[in-house]
PDB file of C-alpha atoms and ligand atoms in Angstrom:
ATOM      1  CA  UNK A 552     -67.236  42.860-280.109  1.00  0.00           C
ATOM      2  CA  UNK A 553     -64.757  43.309-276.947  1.00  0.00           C
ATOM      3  CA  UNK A 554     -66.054  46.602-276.255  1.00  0.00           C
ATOM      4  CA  UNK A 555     -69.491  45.073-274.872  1.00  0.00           C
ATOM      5  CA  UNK A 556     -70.570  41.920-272.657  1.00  0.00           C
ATOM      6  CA  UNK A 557     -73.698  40.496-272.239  1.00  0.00           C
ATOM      7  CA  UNK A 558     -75.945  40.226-269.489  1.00  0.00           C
ATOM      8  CA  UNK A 559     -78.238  37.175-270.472  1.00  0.00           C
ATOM      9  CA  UNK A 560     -80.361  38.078-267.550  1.00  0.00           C
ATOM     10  CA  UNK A 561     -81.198  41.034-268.213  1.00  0.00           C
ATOM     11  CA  UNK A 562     -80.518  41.287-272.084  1.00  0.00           C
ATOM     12  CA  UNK A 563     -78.764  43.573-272.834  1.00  0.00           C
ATOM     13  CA  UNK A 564     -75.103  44.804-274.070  1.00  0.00           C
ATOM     14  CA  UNK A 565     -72.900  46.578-271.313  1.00  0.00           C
ATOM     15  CA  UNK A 566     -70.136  48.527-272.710  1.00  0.00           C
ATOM     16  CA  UNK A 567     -67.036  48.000-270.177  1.00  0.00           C
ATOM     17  CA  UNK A 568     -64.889  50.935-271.280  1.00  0.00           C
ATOM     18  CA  UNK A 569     -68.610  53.398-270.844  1.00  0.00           C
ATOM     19  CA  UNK A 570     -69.780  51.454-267.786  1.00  0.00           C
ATOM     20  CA  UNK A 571     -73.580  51.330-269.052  1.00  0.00           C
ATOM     21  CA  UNK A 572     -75.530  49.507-271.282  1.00  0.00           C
ATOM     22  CA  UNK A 573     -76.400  50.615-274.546  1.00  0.00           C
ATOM     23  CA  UNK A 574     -79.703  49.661-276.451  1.00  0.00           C
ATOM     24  CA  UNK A 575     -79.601  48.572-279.910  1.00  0.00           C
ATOM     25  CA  UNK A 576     -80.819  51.515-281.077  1.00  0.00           C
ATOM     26  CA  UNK A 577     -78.328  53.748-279.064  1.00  0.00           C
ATOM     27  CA  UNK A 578     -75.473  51.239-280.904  1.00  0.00           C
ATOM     28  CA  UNK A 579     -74.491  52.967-283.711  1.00  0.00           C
ATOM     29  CA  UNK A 580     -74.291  56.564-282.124  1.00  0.00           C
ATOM     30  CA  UNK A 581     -72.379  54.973-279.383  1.00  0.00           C
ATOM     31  CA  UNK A 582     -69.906  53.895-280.856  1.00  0.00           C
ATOM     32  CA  UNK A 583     -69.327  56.882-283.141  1.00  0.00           C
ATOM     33  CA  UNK A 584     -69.109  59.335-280.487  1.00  0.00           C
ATOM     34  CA  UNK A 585     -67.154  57.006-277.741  1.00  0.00           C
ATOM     35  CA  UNK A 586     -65.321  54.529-279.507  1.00  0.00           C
ATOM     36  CA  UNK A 587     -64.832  55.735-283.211  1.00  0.00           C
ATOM     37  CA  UNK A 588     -61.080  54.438-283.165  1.00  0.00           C
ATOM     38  CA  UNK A 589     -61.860  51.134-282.652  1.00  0.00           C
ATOM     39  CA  UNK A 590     -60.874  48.777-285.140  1.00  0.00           C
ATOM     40  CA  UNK A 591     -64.435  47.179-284.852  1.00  0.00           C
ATOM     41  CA  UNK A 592     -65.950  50.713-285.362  1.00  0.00           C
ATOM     42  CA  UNK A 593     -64.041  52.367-287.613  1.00  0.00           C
ATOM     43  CA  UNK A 594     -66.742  52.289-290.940  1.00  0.00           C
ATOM     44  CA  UNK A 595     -70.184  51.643-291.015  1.00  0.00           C
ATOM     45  CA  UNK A 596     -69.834  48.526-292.520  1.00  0.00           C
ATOM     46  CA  UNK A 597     -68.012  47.368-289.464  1.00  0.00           C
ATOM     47  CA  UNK A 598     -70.112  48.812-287.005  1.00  0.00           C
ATOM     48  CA  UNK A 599     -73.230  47.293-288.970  1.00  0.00           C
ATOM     49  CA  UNK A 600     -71.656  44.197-288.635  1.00  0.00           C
ATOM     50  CA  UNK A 601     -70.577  44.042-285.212  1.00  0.00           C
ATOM     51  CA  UNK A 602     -74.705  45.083-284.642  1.00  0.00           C
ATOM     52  CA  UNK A 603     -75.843  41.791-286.196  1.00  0.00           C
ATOM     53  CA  UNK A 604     -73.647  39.797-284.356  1.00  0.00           C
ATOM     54  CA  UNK A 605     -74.799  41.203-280.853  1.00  0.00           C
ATOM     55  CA  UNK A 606     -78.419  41.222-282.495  1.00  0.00           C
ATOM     56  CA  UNK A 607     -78.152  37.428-282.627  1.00  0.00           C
ATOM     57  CA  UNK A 608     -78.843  37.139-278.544  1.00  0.00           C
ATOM     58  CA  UNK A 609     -81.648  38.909-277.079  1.00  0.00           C
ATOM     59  CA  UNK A 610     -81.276  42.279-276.899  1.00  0.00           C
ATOM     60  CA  UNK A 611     -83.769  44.958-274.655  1.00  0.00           C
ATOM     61  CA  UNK A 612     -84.955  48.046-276.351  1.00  0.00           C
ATOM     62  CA  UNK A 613     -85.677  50.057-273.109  1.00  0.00           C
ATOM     63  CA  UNK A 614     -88.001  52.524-274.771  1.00  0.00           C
ATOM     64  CA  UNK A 615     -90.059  49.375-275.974  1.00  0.00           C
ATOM     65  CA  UNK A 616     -90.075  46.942-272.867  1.00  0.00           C
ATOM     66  CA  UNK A 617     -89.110  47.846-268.989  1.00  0.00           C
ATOM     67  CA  UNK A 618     -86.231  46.416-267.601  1.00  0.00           C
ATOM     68  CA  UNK A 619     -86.337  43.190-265.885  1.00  0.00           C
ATOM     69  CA  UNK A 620     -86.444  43.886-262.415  1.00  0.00           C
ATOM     70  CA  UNK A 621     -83.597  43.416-259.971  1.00  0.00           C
ATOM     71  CA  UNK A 622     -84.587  41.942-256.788  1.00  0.00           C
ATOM     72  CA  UNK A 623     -83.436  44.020-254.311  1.00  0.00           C
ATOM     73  CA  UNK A 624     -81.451  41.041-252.638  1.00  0.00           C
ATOM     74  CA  UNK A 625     -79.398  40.033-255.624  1.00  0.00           C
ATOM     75  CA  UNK A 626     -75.594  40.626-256.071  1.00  0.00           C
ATOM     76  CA  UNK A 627     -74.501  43.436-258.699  1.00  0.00           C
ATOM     77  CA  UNK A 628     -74.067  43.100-262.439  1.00  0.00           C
ATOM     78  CA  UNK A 629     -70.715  42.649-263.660  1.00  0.00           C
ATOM     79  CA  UNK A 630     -70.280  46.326-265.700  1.00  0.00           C
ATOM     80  CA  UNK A 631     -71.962  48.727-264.298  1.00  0.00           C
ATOM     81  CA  UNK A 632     -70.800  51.137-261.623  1.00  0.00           C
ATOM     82  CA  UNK A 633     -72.129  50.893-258.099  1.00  0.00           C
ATOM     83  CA  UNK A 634     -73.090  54.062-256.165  1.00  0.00           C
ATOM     84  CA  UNK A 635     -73.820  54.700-252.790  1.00  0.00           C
ATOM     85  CA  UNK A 636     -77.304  56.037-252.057  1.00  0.00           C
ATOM     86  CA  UNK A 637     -79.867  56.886-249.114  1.00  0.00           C
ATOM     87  CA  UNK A 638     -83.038  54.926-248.526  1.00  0.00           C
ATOM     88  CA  UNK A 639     -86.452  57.120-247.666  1.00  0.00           C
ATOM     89  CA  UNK A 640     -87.281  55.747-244.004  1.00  0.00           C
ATOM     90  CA  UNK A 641     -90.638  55.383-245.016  1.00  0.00           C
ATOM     91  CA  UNK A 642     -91.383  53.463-248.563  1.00  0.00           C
ATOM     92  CA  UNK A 643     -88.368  52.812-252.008  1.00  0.00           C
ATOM     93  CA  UNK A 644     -87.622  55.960-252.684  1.00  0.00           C
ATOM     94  CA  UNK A 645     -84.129  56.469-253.181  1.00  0.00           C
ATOM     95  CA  UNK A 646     -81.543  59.637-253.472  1.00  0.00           C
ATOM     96  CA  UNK A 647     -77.843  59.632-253.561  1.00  0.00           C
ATOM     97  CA  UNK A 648     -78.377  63.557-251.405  1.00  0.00           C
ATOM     98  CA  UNK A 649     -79.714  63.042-248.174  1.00  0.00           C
ATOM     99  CA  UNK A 650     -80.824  66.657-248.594  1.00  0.00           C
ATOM    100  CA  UNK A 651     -82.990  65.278-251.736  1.00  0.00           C
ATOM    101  CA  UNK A 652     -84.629  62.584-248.873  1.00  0.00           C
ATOM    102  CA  UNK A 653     -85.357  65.434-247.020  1.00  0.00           C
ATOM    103  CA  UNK A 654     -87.178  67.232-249.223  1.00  0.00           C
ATOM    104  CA  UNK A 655     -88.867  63.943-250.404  1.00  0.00           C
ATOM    105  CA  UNK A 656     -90.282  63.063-246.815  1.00  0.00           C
ATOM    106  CA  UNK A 657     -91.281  67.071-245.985  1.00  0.00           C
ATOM    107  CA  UNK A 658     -93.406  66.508-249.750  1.00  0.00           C
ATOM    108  CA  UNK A 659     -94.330  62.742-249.753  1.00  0.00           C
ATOM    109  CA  UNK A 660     -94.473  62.190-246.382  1.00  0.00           C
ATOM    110  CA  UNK A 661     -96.107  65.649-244.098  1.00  0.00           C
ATOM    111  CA  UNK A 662     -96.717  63.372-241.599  1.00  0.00           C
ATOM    112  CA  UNK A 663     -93.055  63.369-240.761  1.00  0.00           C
ATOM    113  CA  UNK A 664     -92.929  66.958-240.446  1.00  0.00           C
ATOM    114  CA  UNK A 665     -95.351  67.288-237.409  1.00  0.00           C
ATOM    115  CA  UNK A 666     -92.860  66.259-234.841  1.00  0.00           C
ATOM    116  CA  UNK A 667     -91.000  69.438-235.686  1.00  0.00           C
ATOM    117  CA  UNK A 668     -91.056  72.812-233.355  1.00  0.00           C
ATOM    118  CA  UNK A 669     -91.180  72.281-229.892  1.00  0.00           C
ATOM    119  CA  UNK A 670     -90.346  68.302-230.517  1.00  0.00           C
ATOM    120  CA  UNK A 671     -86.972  66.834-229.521  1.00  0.00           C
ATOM    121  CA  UNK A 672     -84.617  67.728-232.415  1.00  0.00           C
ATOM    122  CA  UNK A 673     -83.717  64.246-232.298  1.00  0.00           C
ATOM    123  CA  UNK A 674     -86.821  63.566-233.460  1.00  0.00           C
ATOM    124  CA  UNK A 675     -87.715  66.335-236.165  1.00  0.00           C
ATOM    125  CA  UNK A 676     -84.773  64.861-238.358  1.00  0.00           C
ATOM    126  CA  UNK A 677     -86.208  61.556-239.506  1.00  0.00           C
ATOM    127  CA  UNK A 678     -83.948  61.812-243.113  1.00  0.00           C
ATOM    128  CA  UNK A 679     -81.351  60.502-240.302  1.00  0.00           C
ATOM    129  CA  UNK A 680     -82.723  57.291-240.813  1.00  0.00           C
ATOM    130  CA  UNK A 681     -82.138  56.759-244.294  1.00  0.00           C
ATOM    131  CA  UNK A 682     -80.416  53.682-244.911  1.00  0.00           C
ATOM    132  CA  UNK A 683     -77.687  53.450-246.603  1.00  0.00           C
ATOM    133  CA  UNK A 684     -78.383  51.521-250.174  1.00  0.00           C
ATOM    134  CA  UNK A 685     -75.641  50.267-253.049  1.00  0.00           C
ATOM    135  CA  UNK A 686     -77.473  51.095-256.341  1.00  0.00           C
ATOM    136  CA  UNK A 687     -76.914  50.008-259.882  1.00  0.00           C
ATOM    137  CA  UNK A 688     -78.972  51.234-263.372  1.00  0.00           C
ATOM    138  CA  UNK A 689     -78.358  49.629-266.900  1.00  0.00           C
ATOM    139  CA  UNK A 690     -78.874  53.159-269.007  1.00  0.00           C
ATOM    140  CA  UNK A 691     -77.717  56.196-268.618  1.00  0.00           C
ATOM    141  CA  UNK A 692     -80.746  58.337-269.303  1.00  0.00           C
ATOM    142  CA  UNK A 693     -84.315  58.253-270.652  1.00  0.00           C
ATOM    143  CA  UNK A 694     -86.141  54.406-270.412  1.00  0.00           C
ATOM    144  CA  UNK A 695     -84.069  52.246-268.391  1.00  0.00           C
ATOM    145  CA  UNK A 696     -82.631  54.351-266.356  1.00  0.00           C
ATOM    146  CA  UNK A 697     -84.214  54.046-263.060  1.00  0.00           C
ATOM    147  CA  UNK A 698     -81.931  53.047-260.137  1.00  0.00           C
ATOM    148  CA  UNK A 699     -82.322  49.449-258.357  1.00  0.00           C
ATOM    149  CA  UNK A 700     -80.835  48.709-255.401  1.00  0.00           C
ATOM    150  CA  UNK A 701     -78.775  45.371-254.516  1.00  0.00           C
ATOM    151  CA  UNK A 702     -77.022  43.701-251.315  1.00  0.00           C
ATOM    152  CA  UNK A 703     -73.426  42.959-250.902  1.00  0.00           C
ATOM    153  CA  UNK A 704     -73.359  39.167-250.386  1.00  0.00           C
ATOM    154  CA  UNK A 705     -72.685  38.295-247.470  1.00  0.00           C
ATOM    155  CA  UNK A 706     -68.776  37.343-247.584  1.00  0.00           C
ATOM    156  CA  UNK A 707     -68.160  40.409-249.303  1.00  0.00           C
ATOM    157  CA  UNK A 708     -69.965  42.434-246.029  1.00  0.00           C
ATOM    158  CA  UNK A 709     -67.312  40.234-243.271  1.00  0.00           C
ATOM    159  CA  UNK A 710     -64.502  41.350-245.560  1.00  0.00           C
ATOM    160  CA  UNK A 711     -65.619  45.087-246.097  1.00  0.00           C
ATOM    161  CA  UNK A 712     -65.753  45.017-241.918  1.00  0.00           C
ATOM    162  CA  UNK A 713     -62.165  44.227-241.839  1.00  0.00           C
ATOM    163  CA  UNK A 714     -61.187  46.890-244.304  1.00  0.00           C
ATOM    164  CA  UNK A 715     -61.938  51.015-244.341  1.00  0.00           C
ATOM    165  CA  UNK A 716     -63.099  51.577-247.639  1.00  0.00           C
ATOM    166  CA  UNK A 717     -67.140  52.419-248.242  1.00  0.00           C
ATOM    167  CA  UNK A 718     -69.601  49.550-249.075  1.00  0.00           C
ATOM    168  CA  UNK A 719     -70.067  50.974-252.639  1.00  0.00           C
ATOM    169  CA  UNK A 720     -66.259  51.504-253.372  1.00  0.00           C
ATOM    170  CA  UNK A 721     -66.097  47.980-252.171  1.00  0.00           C
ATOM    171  CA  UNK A 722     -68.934  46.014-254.217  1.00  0.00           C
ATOM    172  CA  UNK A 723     -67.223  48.371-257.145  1.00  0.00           C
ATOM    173  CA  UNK A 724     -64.023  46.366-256.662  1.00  0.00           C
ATOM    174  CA  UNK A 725     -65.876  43.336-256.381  1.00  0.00           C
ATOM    175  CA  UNK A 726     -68.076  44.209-259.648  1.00  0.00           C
ATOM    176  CA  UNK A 727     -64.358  44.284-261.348  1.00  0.00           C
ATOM    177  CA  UNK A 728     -63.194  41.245-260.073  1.00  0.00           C
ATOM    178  CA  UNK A 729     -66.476  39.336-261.780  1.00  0.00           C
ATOM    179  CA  UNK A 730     -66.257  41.489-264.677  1.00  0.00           C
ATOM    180  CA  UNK A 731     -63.032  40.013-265.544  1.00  0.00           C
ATOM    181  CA  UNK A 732     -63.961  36.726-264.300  1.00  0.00           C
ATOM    182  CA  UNK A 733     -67.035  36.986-266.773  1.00  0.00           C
ATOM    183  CA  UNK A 734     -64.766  38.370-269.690  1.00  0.00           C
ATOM    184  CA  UNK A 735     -62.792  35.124-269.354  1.00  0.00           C
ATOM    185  CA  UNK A 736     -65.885  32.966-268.868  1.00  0.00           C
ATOM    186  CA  UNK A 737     -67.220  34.868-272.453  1.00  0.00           C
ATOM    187  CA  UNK A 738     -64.068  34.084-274.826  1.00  0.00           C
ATOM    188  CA  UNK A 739     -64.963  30.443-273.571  1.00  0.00           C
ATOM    189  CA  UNK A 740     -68.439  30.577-274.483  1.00  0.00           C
ATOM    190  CA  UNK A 741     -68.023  32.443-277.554  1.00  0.00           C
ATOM    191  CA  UNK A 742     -66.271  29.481-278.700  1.00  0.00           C
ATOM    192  CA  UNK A 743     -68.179  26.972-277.598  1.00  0.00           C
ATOM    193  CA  UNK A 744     -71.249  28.447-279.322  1.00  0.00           C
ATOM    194  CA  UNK A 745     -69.136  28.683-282.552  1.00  0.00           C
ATOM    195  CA  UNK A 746     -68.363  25.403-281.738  1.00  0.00           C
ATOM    196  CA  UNK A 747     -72.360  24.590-282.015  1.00  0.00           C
ATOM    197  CA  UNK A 748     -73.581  26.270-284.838  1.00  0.00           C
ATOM    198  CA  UNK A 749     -71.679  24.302-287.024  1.00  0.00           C
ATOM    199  CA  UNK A 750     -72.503  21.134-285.257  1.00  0.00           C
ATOM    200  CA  UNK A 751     -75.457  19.110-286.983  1.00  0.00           C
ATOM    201  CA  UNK A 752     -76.593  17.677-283.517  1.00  0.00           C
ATOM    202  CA  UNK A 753     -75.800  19.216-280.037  1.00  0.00           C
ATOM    203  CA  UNK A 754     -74.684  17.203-277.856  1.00  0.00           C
ATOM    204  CA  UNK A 755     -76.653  16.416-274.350  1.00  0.00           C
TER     205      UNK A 755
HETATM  206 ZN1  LIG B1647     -68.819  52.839-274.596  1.00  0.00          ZN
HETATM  207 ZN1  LIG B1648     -90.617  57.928-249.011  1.00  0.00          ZN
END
């Protein structure tokens, strides 16, 4: 269906108009409420049939089986939307306010608060260090979707130097770039595995 493409990674079905993935479960109900004048979607014959053909890969049920992780140092997945977010100084934690950081490190961390008072201001504000993060997440809400970060390779960082825009609005224009890229690579694929399933051998 050309509403979705698939992460083989990560298994599962990203919906490109949406800008999330949606679990098999989720399918049906997605495509009623966001896409019900597609042609694909239109009946629920058509929508049952465009389900089987995306069951045939590998698809994640998040409320079944976590997420694959994302190494932290990987490049984002074509699809999804990339926001900008704060690290905690002091462990994962992550926050796109860096008023929420605050809060985290007065709760999680108390040992950060001691330097306050009398202390240098410049010290009592440790939420200063947050680093800045690009984050992804497959799902919307509920199993799934927890936030990973990922880092801008490293032409992409040289090129964002030359240019004003924000790291995040940056990898987002990158993200499109491969999306398409991907979308292209998938209408060859889809017909090469066409091409397979009626062969009786596969070739080396
Ligand atoms: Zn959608
Ligand atoms: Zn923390």
């Amino acid at each position: 269906m050309d509403l979705f493409i698939y992460n083989a990674s990560y298994q599962v079905w990203i919906c490109i108009e949406c800008r999330y993935a949606v679990s098999p479960r989720q399918f049906d109900t997605h495509l009623c409420s966001h896409h019900r004048h597609h042609p694909a979607a239109r009946t629920a014959e058509l929508r049952q049939a465009a389900l089987a053909e995306m069951l045939k890969w590998p698809w994640l049920q998040p409320t079944r089986e976590p997420c694959r992780l994302h190494p932290p140092d990987s490049a984002p997945i074509p699809g999804l939307p990339v926001y900008p977010d704060f690290r905690c100084p002091r462990c994962t934690y992550m926050s796109r306010a860096l008023a929420t950081i605050r809060s985290h490190l007065a709760h999680i961390h108390p040992e950060t608060q001691r330097l306050r008072g009398r202390a240098s201001k410049a010290k009592s504000d440790i939420a200063a260090a947050a680093e800045h993060v690009s984050c992804q997440r497959f799902f919307v809400s509920g199993s799934g979707s927890g936030f990973f970060s990922m880092i801008a390779p490293s032409p992409i960082r040289q090129e964002r130097l030359a240019s004003t825009v924000s790291e995040a609005e940056f990898i987002q224009a990158q993200v499109r770039r491969d999306l398409q890229e991907s979308l292209a690579d998938e209408a060859g694929q889809a017909m090469q595995i066409t091409a397979q399933k009626h062969a009786t051998e596969v070739s080396p």
